[in-house]
CSV table of C-alpha atoms in Angstrom, one decimal:
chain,number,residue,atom,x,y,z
R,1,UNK,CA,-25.8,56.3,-17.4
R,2,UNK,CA,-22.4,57.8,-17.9
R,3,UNK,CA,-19.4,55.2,-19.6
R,4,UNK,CA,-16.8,57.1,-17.7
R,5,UNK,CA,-14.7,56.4,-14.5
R,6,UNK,CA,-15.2,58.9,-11.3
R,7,UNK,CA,-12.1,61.1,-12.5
R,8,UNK,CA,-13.8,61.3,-15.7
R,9,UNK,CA,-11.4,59.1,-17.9
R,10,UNK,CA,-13.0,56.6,-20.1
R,11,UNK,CA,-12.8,52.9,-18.6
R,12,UNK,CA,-10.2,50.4,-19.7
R,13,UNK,CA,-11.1,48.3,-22.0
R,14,UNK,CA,-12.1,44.7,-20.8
R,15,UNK,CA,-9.7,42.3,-21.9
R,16,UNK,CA,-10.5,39.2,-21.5
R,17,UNK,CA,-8.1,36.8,-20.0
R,18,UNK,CA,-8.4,33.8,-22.1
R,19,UNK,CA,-8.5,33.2,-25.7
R,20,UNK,CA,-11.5,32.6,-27.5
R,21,UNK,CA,-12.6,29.1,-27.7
R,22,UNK,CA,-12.3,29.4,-31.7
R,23,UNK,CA,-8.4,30.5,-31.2
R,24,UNK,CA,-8.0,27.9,-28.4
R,25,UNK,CA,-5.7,24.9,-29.6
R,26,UNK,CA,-7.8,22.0,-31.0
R,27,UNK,CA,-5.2,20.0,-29.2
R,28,UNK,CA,-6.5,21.1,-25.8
R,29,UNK,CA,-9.3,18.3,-25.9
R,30,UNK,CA,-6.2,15.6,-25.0
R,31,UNK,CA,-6.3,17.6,-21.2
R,32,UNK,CA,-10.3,17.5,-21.5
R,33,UNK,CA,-10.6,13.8,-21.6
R,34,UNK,CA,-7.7,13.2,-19.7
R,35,UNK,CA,-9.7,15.3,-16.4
R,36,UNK,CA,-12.8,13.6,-17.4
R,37,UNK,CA,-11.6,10.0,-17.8
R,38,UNK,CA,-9.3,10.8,-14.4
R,39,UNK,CA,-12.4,12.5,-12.2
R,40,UNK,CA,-14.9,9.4,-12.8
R,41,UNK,CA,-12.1,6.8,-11.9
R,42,UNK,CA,-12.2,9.0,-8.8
R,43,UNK,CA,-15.6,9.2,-8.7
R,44,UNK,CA,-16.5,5.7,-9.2
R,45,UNK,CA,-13.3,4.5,-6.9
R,46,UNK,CA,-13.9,6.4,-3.8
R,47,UNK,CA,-18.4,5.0,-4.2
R,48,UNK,CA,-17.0,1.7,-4.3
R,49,UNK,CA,-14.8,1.6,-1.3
R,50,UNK,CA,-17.8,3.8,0.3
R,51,UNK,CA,-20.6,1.6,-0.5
R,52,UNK,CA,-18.2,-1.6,0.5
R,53,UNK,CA,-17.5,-0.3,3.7
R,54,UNK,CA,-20.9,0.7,4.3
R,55,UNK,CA,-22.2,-2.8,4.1
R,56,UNK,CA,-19.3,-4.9,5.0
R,57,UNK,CA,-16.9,-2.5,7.6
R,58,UNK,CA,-14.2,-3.2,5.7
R,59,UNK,CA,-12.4,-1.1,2.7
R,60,UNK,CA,-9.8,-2.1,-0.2
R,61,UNK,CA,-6.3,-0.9,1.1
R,62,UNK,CA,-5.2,0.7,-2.6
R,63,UNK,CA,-8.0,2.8,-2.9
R,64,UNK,CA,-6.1,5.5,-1.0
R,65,UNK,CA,-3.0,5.3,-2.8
R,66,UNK,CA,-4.8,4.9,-6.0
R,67,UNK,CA,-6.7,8.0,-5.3
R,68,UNK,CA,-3.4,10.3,-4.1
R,69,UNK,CA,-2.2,9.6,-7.4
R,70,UNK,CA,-5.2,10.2,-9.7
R,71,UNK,CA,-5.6,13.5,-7.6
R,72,UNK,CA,-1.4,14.6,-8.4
R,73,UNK,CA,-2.3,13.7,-12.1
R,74,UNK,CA,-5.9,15.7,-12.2
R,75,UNK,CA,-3.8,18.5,-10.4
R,76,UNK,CA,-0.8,18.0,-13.5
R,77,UNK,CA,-3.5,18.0,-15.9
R,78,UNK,CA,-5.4,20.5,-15.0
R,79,UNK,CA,-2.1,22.7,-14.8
R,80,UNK,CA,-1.0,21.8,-18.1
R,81,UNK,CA,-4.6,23.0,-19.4
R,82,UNK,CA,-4.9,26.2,-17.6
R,83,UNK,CA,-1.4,27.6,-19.1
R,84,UNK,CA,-2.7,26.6,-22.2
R,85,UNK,CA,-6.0,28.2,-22.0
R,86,UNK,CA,-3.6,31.3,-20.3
R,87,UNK,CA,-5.3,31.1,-16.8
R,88,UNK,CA,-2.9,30.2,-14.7
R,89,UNK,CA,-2.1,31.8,-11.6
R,90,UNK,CA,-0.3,35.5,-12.1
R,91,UNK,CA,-1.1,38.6,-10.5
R,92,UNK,CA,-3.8,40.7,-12.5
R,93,UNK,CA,-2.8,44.3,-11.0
R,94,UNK,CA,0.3,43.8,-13.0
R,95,UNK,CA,-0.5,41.3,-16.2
R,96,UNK,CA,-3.1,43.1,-16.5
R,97,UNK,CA,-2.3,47.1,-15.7
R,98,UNK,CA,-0.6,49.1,-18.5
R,99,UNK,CA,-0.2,49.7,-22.4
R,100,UNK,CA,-1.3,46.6,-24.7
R,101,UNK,CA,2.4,46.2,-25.5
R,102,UNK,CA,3.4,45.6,-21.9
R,103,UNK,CA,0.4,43.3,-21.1
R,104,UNK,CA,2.0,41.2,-24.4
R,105,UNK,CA,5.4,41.3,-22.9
R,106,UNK,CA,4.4,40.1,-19.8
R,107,UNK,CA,1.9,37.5,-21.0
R,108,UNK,CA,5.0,36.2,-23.3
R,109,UNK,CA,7.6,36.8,-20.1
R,110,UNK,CA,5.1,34.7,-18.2
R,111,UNK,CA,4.8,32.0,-20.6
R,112,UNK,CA,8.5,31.7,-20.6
R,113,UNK,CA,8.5,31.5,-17.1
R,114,UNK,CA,6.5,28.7,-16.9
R,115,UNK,CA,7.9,26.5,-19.4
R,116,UNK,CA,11.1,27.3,-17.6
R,117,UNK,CA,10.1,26.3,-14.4
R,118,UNK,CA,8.4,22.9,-15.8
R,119,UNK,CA,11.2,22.0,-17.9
R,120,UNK,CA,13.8,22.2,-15.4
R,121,UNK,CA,11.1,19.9,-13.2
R,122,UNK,CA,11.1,17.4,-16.0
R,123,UNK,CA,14.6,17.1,-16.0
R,124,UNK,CA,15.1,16.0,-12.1
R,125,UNK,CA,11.8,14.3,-11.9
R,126,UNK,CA,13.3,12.3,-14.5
R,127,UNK,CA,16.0,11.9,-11.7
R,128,UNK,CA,13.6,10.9,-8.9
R,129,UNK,CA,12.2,8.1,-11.8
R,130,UNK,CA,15.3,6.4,-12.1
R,131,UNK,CA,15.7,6.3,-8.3
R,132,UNK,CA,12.8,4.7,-7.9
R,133,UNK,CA,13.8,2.3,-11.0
R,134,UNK,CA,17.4,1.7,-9.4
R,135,UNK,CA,16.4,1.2,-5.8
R,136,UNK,CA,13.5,-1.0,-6.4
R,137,UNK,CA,11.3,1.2,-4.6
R,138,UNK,CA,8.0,-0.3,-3.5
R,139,UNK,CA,4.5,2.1,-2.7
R,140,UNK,CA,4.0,1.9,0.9
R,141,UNK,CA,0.0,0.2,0.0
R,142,UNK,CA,0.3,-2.3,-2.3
R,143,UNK,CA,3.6,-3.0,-2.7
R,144,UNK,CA,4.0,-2.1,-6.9
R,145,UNK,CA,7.2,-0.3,-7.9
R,146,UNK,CA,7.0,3.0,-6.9
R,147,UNK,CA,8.4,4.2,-10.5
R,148,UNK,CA,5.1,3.6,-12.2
R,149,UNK,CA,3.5,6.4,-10.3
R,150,UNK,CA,6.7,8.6,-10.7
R,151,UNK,CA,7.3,8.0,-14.1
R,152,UNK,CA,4.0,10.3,-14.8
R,153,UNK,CA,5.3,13.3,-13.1
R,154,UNK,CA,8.4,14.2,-16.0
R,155,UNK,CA,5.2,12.8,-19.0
R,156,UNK,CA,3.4,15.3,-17.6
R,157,UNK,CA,5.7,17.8,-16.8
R,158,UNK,CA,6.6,17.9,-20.2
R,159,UNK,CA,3.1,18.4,-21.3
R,160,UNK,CA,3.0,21.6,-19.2
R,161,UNK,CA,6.3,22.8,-20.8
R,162,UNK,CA,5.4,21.9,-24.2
R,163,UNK,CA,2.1,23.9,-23.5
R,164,UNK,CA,3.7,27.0,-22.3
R,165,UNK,CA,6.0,27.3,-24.8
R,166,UNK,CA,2.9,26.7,-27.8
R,167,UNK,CA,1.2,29.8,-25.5
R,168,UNK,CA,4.5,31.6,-25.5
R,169,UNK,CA,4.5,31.1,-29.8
R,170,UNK,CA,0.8,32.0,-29.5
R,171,UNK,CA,1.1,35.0,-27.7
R,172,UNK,CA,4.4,36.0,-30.1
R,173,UNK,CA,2.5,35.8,-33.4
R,174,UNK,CA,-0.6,37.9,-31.8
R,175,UNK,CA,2.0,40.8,-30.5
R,176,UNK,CA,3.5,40.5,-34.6
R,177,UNK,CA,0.2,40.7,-35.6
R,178,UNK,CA,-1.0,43.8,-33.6
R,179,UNK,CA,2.3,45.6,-34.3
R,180,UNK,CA,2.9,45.0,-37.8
R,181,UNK,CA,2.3,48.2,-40.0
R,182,UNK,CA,-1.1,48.2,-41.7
R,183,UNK,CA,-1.1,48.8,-45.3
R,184,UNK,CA,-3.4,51.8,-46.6
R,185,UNK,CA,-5.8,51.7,-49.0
């Protein structure tokens, strides 16, 4: 079995898209429990208001709204945790095409990128929050003020920005270490 490519060149190397699970922050386990704990509320919310409107034909009115927002903060989460673990959406022909010192650029450009984007989201969300706060908004459900759902989207937010810039600080000590001149015996 030959290891080359049909033109004959040897094929790339596999890189692997994620780090390892030993280089992964230990700090990653706070978006772990955080999907956990947030999927069984889901879990066990939506088989109560199933099982009670199986036997009764009737269903409890916050359920819904209670399960819209669990699903934004699973969704937050889940974000935050994937550009942390470096799996977050980008297009692989180009992250992934070229010399190893353009892949780091990118990975680093990318990671900049992101905690760009989330930080400037955290600023006006914190916006929207006090909105909510000032106008004594009310959920449409259940009537509680609409600012303690809100007030998770800048937390989060946050969380996804301080993640992609601890990726971006990652990703810059791995490029130093990989160009740094390597003593000789």
């Amino acid at each position: 079995m030959s290891t080359s490519t049909p033109d004959g060149q040897p094929p790339a190397p596999i890189v692997p898209a994620a780090p390892a699970a030993a280089d992964e922050p230990r700090s990653l386990r706070l978006e772990d429990w955080l999907i956990v704990l947030t999927m069984a509320a889901l879990a066990l919310i939506t088989f109560v208001n199933v099982v009670l409107r199986y036997f009764t034909d009737a269903s409890f009115a916050w359920t819904e709204e209670i399960s819209v927002f669990l699903m934004i903060v699973l969704a937050m989460v889940g974000g935050s945790a994937a550009v942390a673990r470096q799996l977050h959406i980008r297009i692989e022909f180009f992250a992934d095409g070229g010399s190893e010192h353009r892949r780091q650029v990118l990975a680093q450009f990318g990671a900049l990128m992101v905690a760009l984007l989330f930080g400037l989201i955290t600023v006006l969300s914190i916006r929207v929050v006090w909105d909510d706060y000032r106008f004594e908004e009310t959920s449409p459900g259940i009537g509680v003020p609409q600012w303690w759902y809100t007030v998770w989207l800048p937390v989060l937010c946050a969380l996804t920005t301080a993640r992609a810039l601890q990726l971006f600080a990652r990703l810059r000590r791995a490029s130093a270490a990989s160009t740094a001149p390597k003593a000789r015996p």
